PDB file of C-alpha atoms in Angstrom:
ATOM      1  CA  UNK A1066      -0.081  -0.103  -0.052  1.00  0.00           C
ATOM      2  CA  UNK A1067       1.346   3.380  -0.996  1.00  0.00           C
ATOM      3  CA  UNK A1068       2.027   5.849   2.104  1.00  0.00           C
ATOM      4  CA  UNK A1069      -1.202   8.050   2.158  1.00  0.00           C
ATOM      5  CA  UNK A1070       1.297  11.171   1.737  1.00  0.00           C
ATOM      6  CA  UNK A1071       2.534   9.847  -1.492  1.00  0.00           C
ATOM      7  CA  UNK A1072      -1.043  10.028  -2.979  1.00  0.00           C
ATOM      8  CA  UNK A1073      -2.164  13.219  -1.220  1.00  0.00           C
ATOM      9  CA  UNK A1074      -0.255  15.874  -2.871  1.00  0.00           C
ATOM     10  CA  UNK A1075      -0.554  14.597  -6.556  1.00  0.00           C
ATOM     11  CA  UNK A1076      -4.089  13.912  -6.407  1.00  0.00           C
ATOM     12  CA  UNK A1077      -4.983  17.274  -4.642  1.00  0.00           C
ATOM     13  CA  UNK A1078      -2.611  19.256  -7.222  1.00  0.00           C
ATOM     14  CA  UNK A1079      -4.559  17.391  -9.959  1.00  0.00           C
ATOM     15  CA  UNK A1080      -7.955  18.461  -8.510  1.00  0.00           C
ATOM     16  CA  UNK A1081      -6.795  22.212  -8.128  1.00  0.00           C
ATOM     17  CA  UNK A1082      -6.183  22.109 -11.934  1.00  0.00           C
ATOM     18  CA  UNK A1083      -8.845  19.822 -13.255  1.00  0.00           C
ATOM     19  CA  UNK A1084     -11.920  19.900 -11.105  1.00  0.00           C
ATOM     20  CA  UNK A1085     -15.090  20.884 -12.692  1.00  0.00           C
ATOM     21  CA  UNK A1086     -16.885  24.143 -11.587  1.00  0.00           C
ATOM     22  CA  UNK A1087     -20.088  22.923 -10.233  1.00  0.00           C
ATOM     23  CA  UNK A1088     -22.281  25.481  -8.331  1.00  0.00           C
ATOM     24  CA  UNK A1089     -22.471  23.365  -5.165  1.00  0.00           C
ATOM     25  CA  UNK A1090     -18.588  23.308  -4.669  1.00  0.00           C
ATOM     26  CA  UNK A1091     -18.467  27.045  -4.964  1.00  0.00           C
ATOM     27  CA  UNK A1092     -17.252  29.149  -1.700  1.00  0.00           C
ATOM     28  CA  UNK A1093     -20.405  30.900  -1.492  1.00  0.00           C
ATOM     29  CA  UNK A1094     -22.627  27.797  -1.553  1.00  0.00           C
ATOM     30  CA  UNK A1095     -24.810  27.029   1.651  1.00  0.00           C
ATOM     31  CA  UNK A1096     -25.015  23.812   3.556  1.00  0.00           C
ATOM     32  CA  UNK A1097     -28.518  23.505   2.230  1.00  0.00           C
ATOM     33  CA  UNK A1098     -27.229  23.784  -1.346  1.00  0.00           C
ATOM     34  CA  UNK A1099     -24.690  20.918  -0.619  1.00  0.00           C
ATOM     35  CA  UNK A1100     -27.408  18.706   0.990  1.00  0.00           C
ATOM     36  CA  UNK A1101     -29.624  18.901  -2.105  1.00  0.00           C
ATOM     37  CA  UNK A1102     -27.096  18.220  -4.351  1.00  0.00           C
ATOM     38  CA  UNK A1103     -25.830  14.900  -2.531  1.00  0.00           C
ATOM     39  CA  UNK A1104     -29.130  13.603  -2.383  1.00  0.00           C
ATOM     40  CA  UNK A1105     -29.748  14.285  -6.237  1.00  0.00           C
ATOM     41  CA  UNK A1106     -26.451  12.933  -7.143  1.00  0.00           C
ATOM     42  CA  UNK A1107     -27.091   9.432  -5.843  1.00  0.00           C
ATOM     43  CA  UNK A1108     -27.065   7.091  -8.709  1.00  0.00           C
ATOM     44  CA  UNK A1109     -27.627  10.042 -11.310  1.00  0.00           C
ATOM     45  CA  UNK A1110     -25.062  11.616 -13.292  1.00  0.00           C
ATOM     46  CA  UNK A1111     -24.018  15.479 -12.929  1.00  0.00           C
ATOM     47  CA  UNK A1112     -25.365  16.593 -16.528  1.00  0.00           C
ATOM     48  CA  UNK A1113     -28.869  15.507 -15.405  1.00  0.00           C
ATOM     49  CA  UNK A1114     -28.788  16.867 -11.904  1.00  0.00           C
ATOM     50  CA  UNK A1115     -27.575  20.195 -12.619  1.00  0.00           C
ATOM     51  CA  UNK A1116     -30.739  21.724 -14.298  1.00  0.00           C
ATOM     52  CA  UNK A1117     -32.876  20.136 -11.598  1.00  0.00           C
ATOM     53  CA  UNK A1118     -30.683  21.379  -8.804  1.00  0.00           C
ATOM     54  CA  UNK A1119     -30.624  24.758 -10.235  1.00  0.00           C
ATOM     55  CA  UNK A1120     -34.489  24.842 -10.483  1.00  0.00           C
ATOM     56  CA  UNK A1121     -35.058  23.738  -6.835  1.00  0.00           C
ATOM     57  CA  UNK A1122     -32.405  26.292  -5.623  1.00  0.00           C
ATOM     58  CA  UNK A1123     -34.733  29.046  -7.247  1.00  0.00           C
ATOM     59  CA  UNK A1124     -37.902  27.554  -5.867  1.00  0.00           C
ATOM     60  CA  UNK A1125     -36.640  26.625  -2.545  1.00  0.00           C
ATOM     61  CA  UNK A1126     -33.209  28.408  -1.411  1.00  0.00           C
ATOM     62  CA  UNK A1127     -33.480  27.354   1.896  1.00  0.00           C
ATOM     63  CA  UNK A1128     -34.987  24.264   3.838  1.00  0.00           C
ATOM     64  CA  UNK A1129     -37.905  26.352   5.244  1.00  0.00           C
ATOM     65  CA  UNK A1130     -39.019  27.447   1.791  1.00  0.00           C
ATOM     66  CA  UNK A1131     -39.053  23.744   0.635  1.00  0.00           C
ATOM     67  CA  UNK A1132     -40.777  22.862   3.934  1.00  0.00           C
ATOM     68  CA  UNK A1133     -43.603  25.291   3.434  1.00  0.00           C
ATOM     69  CA  UNK A1134     -44.217  23.563  -0.205  1.00  0.00           C
ATOM     70  CA  UNK A1135     -46.355  20.277  -0.666  1.00  0.00           C
ATOM     71  CA  UNK A1136     -44.587  17.182  -1.056  1.00  0.00           C
ATOM     72  CA  UNK A1137     -46.152  16.838  -4.430  1.00  0.00           C
ATOM     73  CA  UNK A1138     -44.608  19.983  -5.500  1.00  0.00           C
ATOM     74  CA  UNK A1139     -41.232  18.476  -4.671  1.00  0.00           C
ATOM     75  CA  UNK A1140     -41.944  15.412  -6.533  1.00  0.00           C
ATOM     76  CA  UNK A1141     -42.900  17.332  -9.467  1.00  0.00           C
ATOM     77  CA  UNK A1142     -39.903  19.566  -9.731  1.00  0.00           C
ATOM     78  CA  UNK A1143     -37.915  16.369  -9.478  1.00  0.00           C
ATOM     79  CA  UNK A1144     -38.417  15.915 -13.089  1.00  0.00           C
ATOM     80  CA  UNK A1145     -36.854  13.092 -14.648  1.00  0.00           C
ATOM     81  CA  UNK A1146     -34.042  12.304 -12.006  1.00  0.00           C
ATOM     82  CA  UNK A1147     -35.486   8.781 -11.263  1.00  0.00           C
ATOM     83  CA  UNK A1148     -36.111   7.521  -7.874  1.00  0.00           C
ATOM     84  CA  UNK A1149     -38.536  10.123  -7.053  1.00  0.00           C
ATOM     85  CA  UNK A1150     -38.678   8.945  -3.379  1.00  0.00           C
ATOM     86  CA  UNK A1151     -35.764  10.967  -2.890  1.00  0.00           C
ATOM     87  CA  UNK A1152     -37.741  14.218  -3.450  1.00  0.00           C
ATOM     88  CA  UNK A1153     -40.021  12.853  -0.641  1.00  0.00           C
ATOM     89  CA  UNK A1154     -37.204  12.425   1.656  1.00  0.00           C
ATOM     90  CA  UNK A1155     -35.697  16.049   1.010  1.00  0.00           C
ATOM     91  CA  UNK A1156     -39.032  17.360   1.686  1.00  0.00           C
ATOM     92  CA  UNK A1157     -39.113  15.480   4.803  1.00  0.00           C
ATOM     93  CA  UNK A1158     -35.634  16.454   5.790  1.00  0.00           C
ATOM     94  CA  UNK A1159     -36.485  20.179   5.240  1.00  0.00           C
ATOM     95  CA  UNK A1160     -39.663  20.045   7.451  1.00  0.00           C
ATOM     96  CA  UNK A1161     -37.277  18.435  10.191  1.00  0.00           C
ATOM     97  CA  UNK A1162     -34.687  21.042   9.452  1.00  0.00           C
ATOM     98  CA  UNK A1163     -37.434  23.917   9.858  1.00  0.00           C
ATOM     99  CA  UNK A1164     -39.145  22.523  12.799  1.00  0.00           C
ATOM    100  CA  UNK A1165     -36.226  20.964  14.853  1.00  0.00           C
ATOM    101  CA  UNK A1166     -32.947  23.064  13.713  1.00  0.00           C
ATOM    102  CA  UNK A1167     -34.332  26.541  13.361  1.00  0.00           C
ATOM    103  CA  UNK A1168     -34.161  26.278   9.630  1.00  0.00           C
ATOM    104  CA  UNK A1169     -30.424  25.507   9.593  1.00  0.00           C
ATOM    105  CA  UNK A1170     -28.724  22.607   8.416  1.00  0.00           C
ATOM    106  CA  UNK A1171     -27.009  20.735  11.284  1.00  0.00           C
ATOM    107  CA  UNK A1172     -23.115  20.534  11.088  1.00  0.00           C
ATOM    108  CA  UNK A1173     -22.141  17.279  12.709  1.00  0.00           C
ATOM    109  CA  UNK A1174     -22.596  13.902  11.388  1.00  0.00           C
ATOM    110  CA  UNK A1175     -24.634  12.419  14.281  1.00  0.00           C
ATOM    111  CA  UNK A1176     -27.172  15.056  13.907  1.00  0.00           C
ATOM    112  CA  UNK A1177     -27.424  14.935  10.171  1.00  0.00           C
ATOM    113  CA  UNK A1178     -28.062  11.026  10.463  1.00  0.00           C
ATOM    114  CA  UNK A1179     -31.331  11.865  12.360  1.00  0.00           C
ATOM    115  CA  UNK A1180     -32.846  13.737   9.354  1.00  0.00           C
ATOM    116  CA  UNK A1181     -35.443  11.675   7.419  1.00  0.00           C
ATOM    117  CA  UNK A1182     -33.608   9.988   4.468  1.00  0.00           C
ATOM    118  CA  UNK A1183     -30.087  11.044   5.513  1.00  0.00           C
ATOM    119  CA  UNK A1184     -27.738   7.999   5.651  1.00  0.00           C
ATOM    120  CA  UNK A1185     -24.360   7.714   6.650  1.00  0.00           C
ATOM    121  CA  UNK A1186     -22.849   8.546   3.304  1.00  0.00           C
ATOM    122  CA  UNK A1187     -24.935  11.886   2.843  1.00  0.00           C
ATOM    123  CA  UNK A1188     -24.095  12.923   6.297  1.00  0.00           C
ATOM    124  CA  UNK A1189     -20.646  12.286   5.969  1.00  0.00           C
ATOM    125  CA  UNK A1190     -20.629  14.388   2.637  1.00  0.00           C
ATOM    126  CA  UNK A1191     -22.379  17.245   3.920  1.00  0.00           C
ATOM    127  CA  UNK A1192     -20.308  17.452   7.062  1.00  0.00           C
ATOM    128  CA  UNK A1193     -17.171  17.487   4.676  1.00  0.00           C
ATOM    129  CA  UNK A1194     -18.337  19.678   1.870  1.00  0.00           C
ATOM    130  CA  UNK A1195     -20.481  22.062   3.676  1.00  0.00           C
ATOM    131  CA  UNK A1196     -18.616  22.379   6.950  1.00  0.00           C
ATOM    132  CA  UNK A1197     -15.097  21.417   6.342  1.00  0.00           C
ATOM    133  CA  UNK A1198     -15.169  18.568   8.690  1.00  0.00           C
ATOM    134  CA  UNK A1199     -12.813  15.473   8.629  1.00  0.00           C
ATOM    135  CA  UNK A1200     -15.419  12.684   7.635  1.00  0.00           C
ATOM    136  CA  UNK A1201     -15.013   9.795   5.736  1.00  0.00           C
ATOM    137  CA  UNK A1202     -16.805  10.076   2.420  1.00  0.00           C
ATOM    138  CA  UNK A1203     -17.074   6.682   0.413  1.00  0.00           C
ATOM    139  CA  UNK A1204     -19.051   6.759  -2.842  1.00  0.00           C
ATOM    140  CA  UNK A1205     -18.669   4.397  -5.738  1.00  0.00           C
ATOM    141  CA  UNK A1206     -16.124   6.502  -7.198  1.00  0.00           C
ATOM    142  CA  UNK A1207     -13.988   6.687  -4.219  1.00  0.00           C
ATOM    143  CA  UNK A1208     -14.202   2.822  -3.824  1.00  0.00           C
ATOM    144  CA  UNK A1209     -12.997   2.318  -7.333  1.00  0.00           C
ATOM    145  CA  UNK A1210     -10.048   4.771  -6.907  1.00  0.00           C
ATOM    146  CA  UNK A1211      -8.933   2.912  -3.796  1.00  0.00           C
ATOM    147  CA  UNK A1212      -9.534  -0.513  -5.017  1.00  0.00           C
ATOM    148  CA  UNK A1213      -7.169   0.154  -7.929  1.00  0.00           C
ATOM    149  CA  UNK A1214      -4.620   2.676  -6.588  1.00  0.00           C
ATOM    150  CA  UNK A1215      -4.440   1.062  -3.037  1.00  0.00           C
ATOM    151  CA  UNK A1216      -5.362  -2.558  -2.986  1.00  0.00           C
ATOM    152  CA  UNK A1217      -4.547  -3.365  -6.521  1.00  0.00           C
ATOM    153  CA  UNK A1218      -7.809  -4.714  -7.946  1.00  0.00           C
ATOM    154  CA  UNK A1219      -9.801  -3.691 -11.101  1.00  0.00           C
ATOM    155  CA  UNK A1220     -12.930  -3.012  -9.178  1.00  0.00           C
ATOM    156  CA  UNK A1221     -14.225  -2.732  -5.757  1.00  0.00           C
ATOM    157  CA  UNK A1222     -16.536  -5.602  -4.114  1.00  0.00           C
ATOM    158  CA  UNK A1223     -20.158  -5.399  -5.081  1.00  0.00           C
ATOM    159  CA  UNK A1224     -21.121  -3.835  -1.799  1.00  0.00           C
ATOM    160  CA  UNK A1225     -19.465  -1.407   0.557  1.00  0.00           C
ATOM    161  CA  UNK A1226     -17.490  -3.259   3.068  1.00  0.00           C
ATOM    162  CA  UNK A1227     -16.004  -2.251   6.567  1.00  0.00           C
ATOM    163  CA  UNK A1228     -12.683  -2.781   5.295  1.00  0.00           C
ATOM    164  CA  UNK A1229     -13.160  -0.328   2.591  1.00  0.00           C
ATOM    165  CA  UNK A1230     -14.393   2.275   5.191  1.00  0.00           C
ATOM    166  CA  UNK A1231     -11.502   1.788   7.364  1.00  0.00           C
ATOM    167  CA  UNK A1232      -8.967   2.316   4.272  1.00  0.00           C
ATOM    168  CA  UNK A1233     -10.737   5.341   3.354  1.00  0.00           C
ATOM    169  CA  UNK A1234     -10.300   6.675   7.038  1.00  0.00           C
ATOM    170  CA  UNK A1235      -6.828   5.720   7.037  1.00  0.00           C
ATOM    171  CA  UNK A1236      -6.187   7.731   4.018  1.00  0.00           C
ATOM    172  CA  UNK A1237      -7.580  10.766   5.081  1.00  0.00           C
ATOM    173  CA  UNK A1238      -5.199  13.736   5.689  1.00  0.00           C
ATOM    174  CA  UNK A1239      -5.018  15.024   9.141  1.00  0.00           C
ATOM    175  CA  UNK A1240      -6.056  18.573   8.381  1.00  0.00           C
ATOM    176  CA  UNK A1241      -9.808  18.837   8.600  1.00  0.00           C
ATOM    177  CA  UNK A1242      -9.906  21.113   5.651  1.00  0.00           C
ATOM    178  CA  UNK A1243      -7.348  19.373   3.700  1.00  0.00           C
ATOM    179  CA  UNK A1244      -9.420  15.918   4.318  1.00  0.00           C
ATOM    180  CA  UNK A1245     -12.384  17.824   2.938  1.00  0.00           C
ATOM    181  CA  UNK A1246     -10.921  18.485  -0.271  1.00  0.00           C
ATOM    182  CA  UNK A1247      -9.100  15.051  -0.531  1.00  0.00           C
ATOM    183  CA  UNK A1248     -12.509  13.308  -0.260  1.00  0.00           C
ATOM    184  CA  UNK A1249     -13.996  15.437  -3.365  1.00  0.00           C
ATOM    185  CA  UNK A1250     -10.501  15.098  -5.076  1.00  0.00           C
ATOM    186  CA  UNK A1251     -10.794  11.397  -5.159  1.00  0.00           C
ATOM    187  CA  UNK A1252     -14.441  11.477  -6.000  1.00  0.00           C
ATOM    188  CA  UNK A1253     -13.518  13.644  -9.081  1.00  0.00           C
ATOM    189  CA  UNK A1254     -10.628  11.639  -9.811  1.00  0.00           C
ATOM    190  CA  UNK A1255     -12.920   8.404 -10.201  1.00  0.00           C
ATOM    191  CA  UNK A1256     -15.464  10.323 -12.131  1.00  0.00           C
ATOM    192  CA  UNK A1257     -13.352  11.797 -14.810  1.00  0.00           C
ATOM    193  CA  UNK A1258     -10.353   9.657 -15.016  1.00  0.00           C
ATOM    194  CA  UNK A1259     -10.144   6.422 -13.022  1.00  0.00           C
ATOM    195  CA  UNK A1260     -13.699   5.468 -14.559  1.00  0.00           C
ATOM    196  CA  UNK A1261     -15.323   1.860 -14.503  1.00  0.00           C
ATOM    197  CA  UNK A1262     -15.099   1.008 -17.860  1.00  0.00           C
ATOM    198  CA  UNK A1263     -12.341   2.945 -19.615  1.00  0.00           C
ATOM    199  CA  UNK A1264      -9.793   4.299 -17.135  1.00  0.00           C
ATOM    200  CA  UNK A1265      -7.507   7.162 -18.435  1.00  0.00           C
ATOM    201  CA  UNK A1266      -4.486   5.856 -16.928  1.00  0.00           C
ATOM    202  CA  UNK A1267      -2.018   8.370 -18.598  1.00  0.00           C
ATOM    203  CA  UNK A1268      -4.254  11.103 -17.374  1.00  0.00           C
ATOM    204  CA  UNK A1269      -3.985   9.743 -13.986  1.00  0.00           C
ATOM    205  CA  UNK A1270      -1.826  11.881 -11.314  1.00  0.00           C
ATOM    206  CA  UNK A1271      -1.060   8.619  -9.589  1.00  0.00           C
ATOM    207  CA  UNK A1272      -0.520   6.140 -12.321  1.00  0.00           C
ATOM    208  CA  UNK A1273       3.205   5.698 -11.323  1.00  0.00           C
ATOM    209  CA  UNK A1274       2.305   4.357  -8.036  1.00  0.00           C
ATOM    210  CA  UNK A1275      -0.913   2.898  -8.514  1.00  0.00           C
ATOM    211  CA  UNK A1276      -0.903  -0.825  -7.159  1.00  0.00           C
ATOM    212  CA  UNK A1277      -3.315  -2.145  -9.993  1.00  0.00           C
ATOM    213  CA  UNK A1278      -1.194  -0.497 -12.895  1.00  0.00           C
ATOM    214  CA  UNK A1279       2.175  -1.892 -11.158  1.00  0.00           C
ATOM    215  CA  UNK A1280       0.383  -5.336 -11.105  1.00  0.00           C
ATOM    216  CA  UNK A1281       0.104  -5.323 -14.595  1.00  0.00           C
ATOM    217  CA  UNK A1282      -3.742  -4.199 -14.610  1.00  0.00           C
ATOM    218  CA  UNK A1283      -5.290  -7.309 -13.877  1.00  0.00           C
ATOM    219  CA  UNK A1284      -8.931  -7.922 -15.072  1.00  0.00           C
ATOM    220  CA  UNK A1285     -11.565  -8.128 -12.649  1.00  0.00           C
ATOM    221  CA  UNK A1286     -12.116 -11.486 -11.018  1.00  0.00           C
ATOM    222  CA  UNK A1287     -15.409 -10.953  -9.322  1.00  0.00           C
ATOM    223  CA  UNK A1288     -18.986 -11.611 -10.552  1.00  0.00           C
ATOM    224  CA  UNK A1289     -19.657  -9.765 -13.734  1.00  0.00           C
ATOM    225  CA  UNK A1290     -21.126  -6.243 -13.391  1.00  0.00           C
ATOM    226  CA  UNK A1291     -24.299  -5.796 -15.148  1.00  0.00           C
ATOM    227  CA  UNK A1292     -26.036  -2.555 -15.830  1.00  0.00           C
ATOM    228  CA  UNK A1293     -29.663  -2.205 -14.188  1.00  0.00           C
ATOM    229  CA  UNK A1294     -32.272  -3.076 -16.836  1.00  0.00           C
ATOM    230  CA  UNK A1295     -35.027  -0.654 -17.694  1.00  0.00           C
ATOM    231  CA  UNK A1296     -37.289  -1.537 -20.269  1.00  0.00           C
ATOM    232  CA  UNK A1297     -40.301  -3.377 -18.895  1.00  0.00           C
ATOM    233  CA  UNK A1298     -39.339  -2.941 -15.305  1.00  0.00           C
ATOM    234  CA  UNK A1299     -41.191  -2.014 -12.479  1.00  0.00           C
ATOM    235  CA  UNK A1300     -39.104   1.149 -12.327  1.00  0.00           C
ATOM    236  CA  UNK A1301     -40.230   2.157 -15.878  1.00  0.00           C
ATOM    237  CA  UNK A1302     -43.958   1.252 -15.147  1.00  0.00           C
ATOM    238  CA  UNK A1303     -43.758   3.406 -12.013  1.00  0.00           C
ATOM    239  CA  UNK A1304     -41.940   6.167 -13.738  1.00  0.00           C
ATOM    240  CA  UNK A1305     -44.623   6.568 -16.558  1.00  0.00           C
ATOM    241  CA  UNK A1306     -47.353   6.969 -13.766  1.00  0.00           C
ATOM    242  CA  UNK A1307     -45.525   9.474 -11.836  1.00  0.00           C
ATOM    243  CA  UNK A1308     -44.725  11.443 -15.102  1.00  0.00           C
ATOM    244  CA  UNK A1309     -48.168  11.435 -15.975  1.00  0.00           C
ATOM    245  CA  UNK A1310     -49.248  12.869 -12.991  1.00  0.00           C
ATOM    246  CA  UNK A1311     -46.229  15.319 -12.502  1.00  0.00           C
ATOM    247  CA  UNK A1312     -47.558  16.792 -16.124  1.00  0.00           C
ATOM    248  CA  UNK A1313     -51.158  17.110 -15.218  1.00  0.00           C
ATOM    249  CA  UNK A1314     -52.658  20.294 -13.985  1.00  0.00           C
ATOM    250  CA  UNK A1315     -54.957  18.383 -11.173  1.00  0.00           C
ATOM    251  CA  UNK A1316     -56.081  15.108 -10.388  1.00  0.00           C
ATOM    252  CA  UNK A1317     -55.961  12.424 -13.003  1.00  0.00           C
ATOM    253  CA  UNK A1318     -58.548   9.835 -13.854  1.00  0.00           C
ATOM    254  CA  UNK A1319     -57.881   5.989 -12.920  1.00  0.00           C
ATOM    255  CA  UNK A1320     -58.576   4.840 -16.495  1.00  0.00           C
ATOM    256  CA  UNK A1321     -56.088   7.238 -17.788  1.00  0.00           C
ATOM    257  CA  UNK A1322     -53.514   6.563 -15.329  1.00  0.00           C
ATOM    258  CA  UNK A1323     -53.630   2.727 -15.946  1.00  0.00           C
ATOM    259  CA  UNK A1324     -53.702   3.232 -19.694  1.00  0.00           C
ATOM    260  CA  UNK A1325     -49.952   4.105 -19.514  1.00  0.00           C
ATOM    261  CA  UNK A1326     -48.805   0.398 -19.148  1.00  0.00           C
ATOM    262  CA  UNK A1327     -50.091  -2.680 -20.697  1.00  0.00           C
ATOM    263  CA  UNK A1328     -49.616  -5.478 -18.209  1.00  0.00           C
ATOM    264  CA  UNK A1329     -52.498  -5.133 -15.766  1.00  0.00           C
ATOM    265  CA  UNK A1330     -50.816  -7.091 -13.020  1.00  0.00           C
ATOM    266  CA  UNK A1331     -47.380  -5.274 -12.877  1.00  0.00           C
ATOM    267  CA  UNK A1332     -49.473  -1.899 -13.174  1.00  0.00           C
ATOM    268  CA  UNK A1333     -51.663  -2.594 -10.234  1.00  0.00           C
ATOM    269  CA  UNK A1334     -48.866  -3.588  -8.256  1.00  0.00           C
ATOM    270  CA  UNK A1335     -46.721  -0.494  -9.181  1.00  0.00           C
ATOM    271  CA  UNK A1336     -49.506   1.757  -8.410  1.00  0.00           C
ATOM    272  CA  UNK A1337     -50.184   0.192  -4.932  1.00  0.00           C
ATOM    273  CA  UNK A1338     -46.460   0.605  -4.431  1.00  0.00           C
ATOM    274  CA  UNK A1339     -46.580   4.343  -5.234  1.00  0.00           C
ATOM    275  CA  UNK A1340     -49.522   4.901  -2.977  1.00  0.00           C
ATOM    276  CA  UNK A1341     -47.717   2.923  -0.038  1.00  0.00           C
ATOM    277  CA  UNK A1342     -44.443   4.952  -0.916  1.00  0.00           C
ATOM    278  CA  UNK A1343     -46.297   8.199  -0.577  1.00  0.00           C
ATOM    279  CA  UNK A1344     -45.595   9.359  -4.248  1.00  0.00           C
ATOM    280  CA  UNK A1345     -49.100   9.078  -5.310  1.00  0.00           C
ATOM    281  CA  UNK A1346     -52.384   9.966  -3.332  1.00  0.00           C
ATOM    282  CA  UNK A1347     -55.713   8.280  -4.349  1.00  0.00           C
ATOM    283  CA  UNK A1348     -58.909  10.268  -4.168  1.00  0.00           C
ATOM    284  CA  UNK A1349     -62.443   9.390  -4.437  1.00  0.00           C
ATOM    285  CA  UNK A1350     -63.984   8.747  -7.834  1.00  0.00           C
ATOM    286  CA  UNK A1351     -60.956   6.799  -8.829  1.00  0.00           C
ATOM    287  CA  UNK A1352     -58.709   9.792  -9.356  1.00  0.00           C
ATOM    288  CA  UNK A1353     -55.094  10.186  -8.431  1.00  0.00           C
ATOM    289  CA  UNK A1354     -52.622  13.193  -7.879  1.00  0.00           C
ATOM    290  CA  UNK A1355     -49.254  13.771  -6.483  1.00  0.00           C
ATOM    291  CA  UNK A1356     -49.201  14.362  -2.581  1.00  0.00           C
ATOM    292  CA  UNK A1357     -50.893  17.198  -1.397  1.00  0.00           C
TER     293      UNK A1357
END
């Protein structure tokens, strides 16, 4: 394993020169802007998040502003980001921030984790990127960079392990601000250079000390990685129903809603799940709407 300090300087220097200019990374950004970006970026690329994030910040620049809106408005403005339950969770978190924390995003990880829908990763990311804390932030990109540069494997394990978290913690610089920058620098390196399918090793700032490269770039030995299916899935069915309600000016007749999907059993199952998840509200007379 390379000594952490042998990785810090080249990665941090690369980040200073090559990082993307994203609004939630700018010095004037608020903790709320960081929190919203981190929730939106889960399993969603930056190019899709950016216009939706900008729209949300125009509509709801503070947690209290979002909390005063309806959950249905949050789902409507989520657009086509996918996994719209994230919109409901952000709305619930905004209500908790308004009602329990005076409208201010909490600073420490433990308190952040008490917010609805905020797990260990998001709490650590907000503590690091919004408040400059020395927190361990481990996403898919970070795991891949660590797997290659430090452990010498092509890809990390299918699920996050305790060993990976411990490794990420051991690699953190001691200085709080530098540790926060290191976290985002490694994420950026994984997103732009150390990609899953076509790593750009000649452009990597630590290519000369990468354990995977030094081992001859061995092929992945674990189970094959398969992309998530979309056509014909429950996700696609649910997405069509939510999109119809999102585009509607008011409640939608049940027959119109059911017409978006041909498989009756799958359609009814998905509609029941949307109601159970709080994404769709049934009304009298076989009508449906986004949650009020």
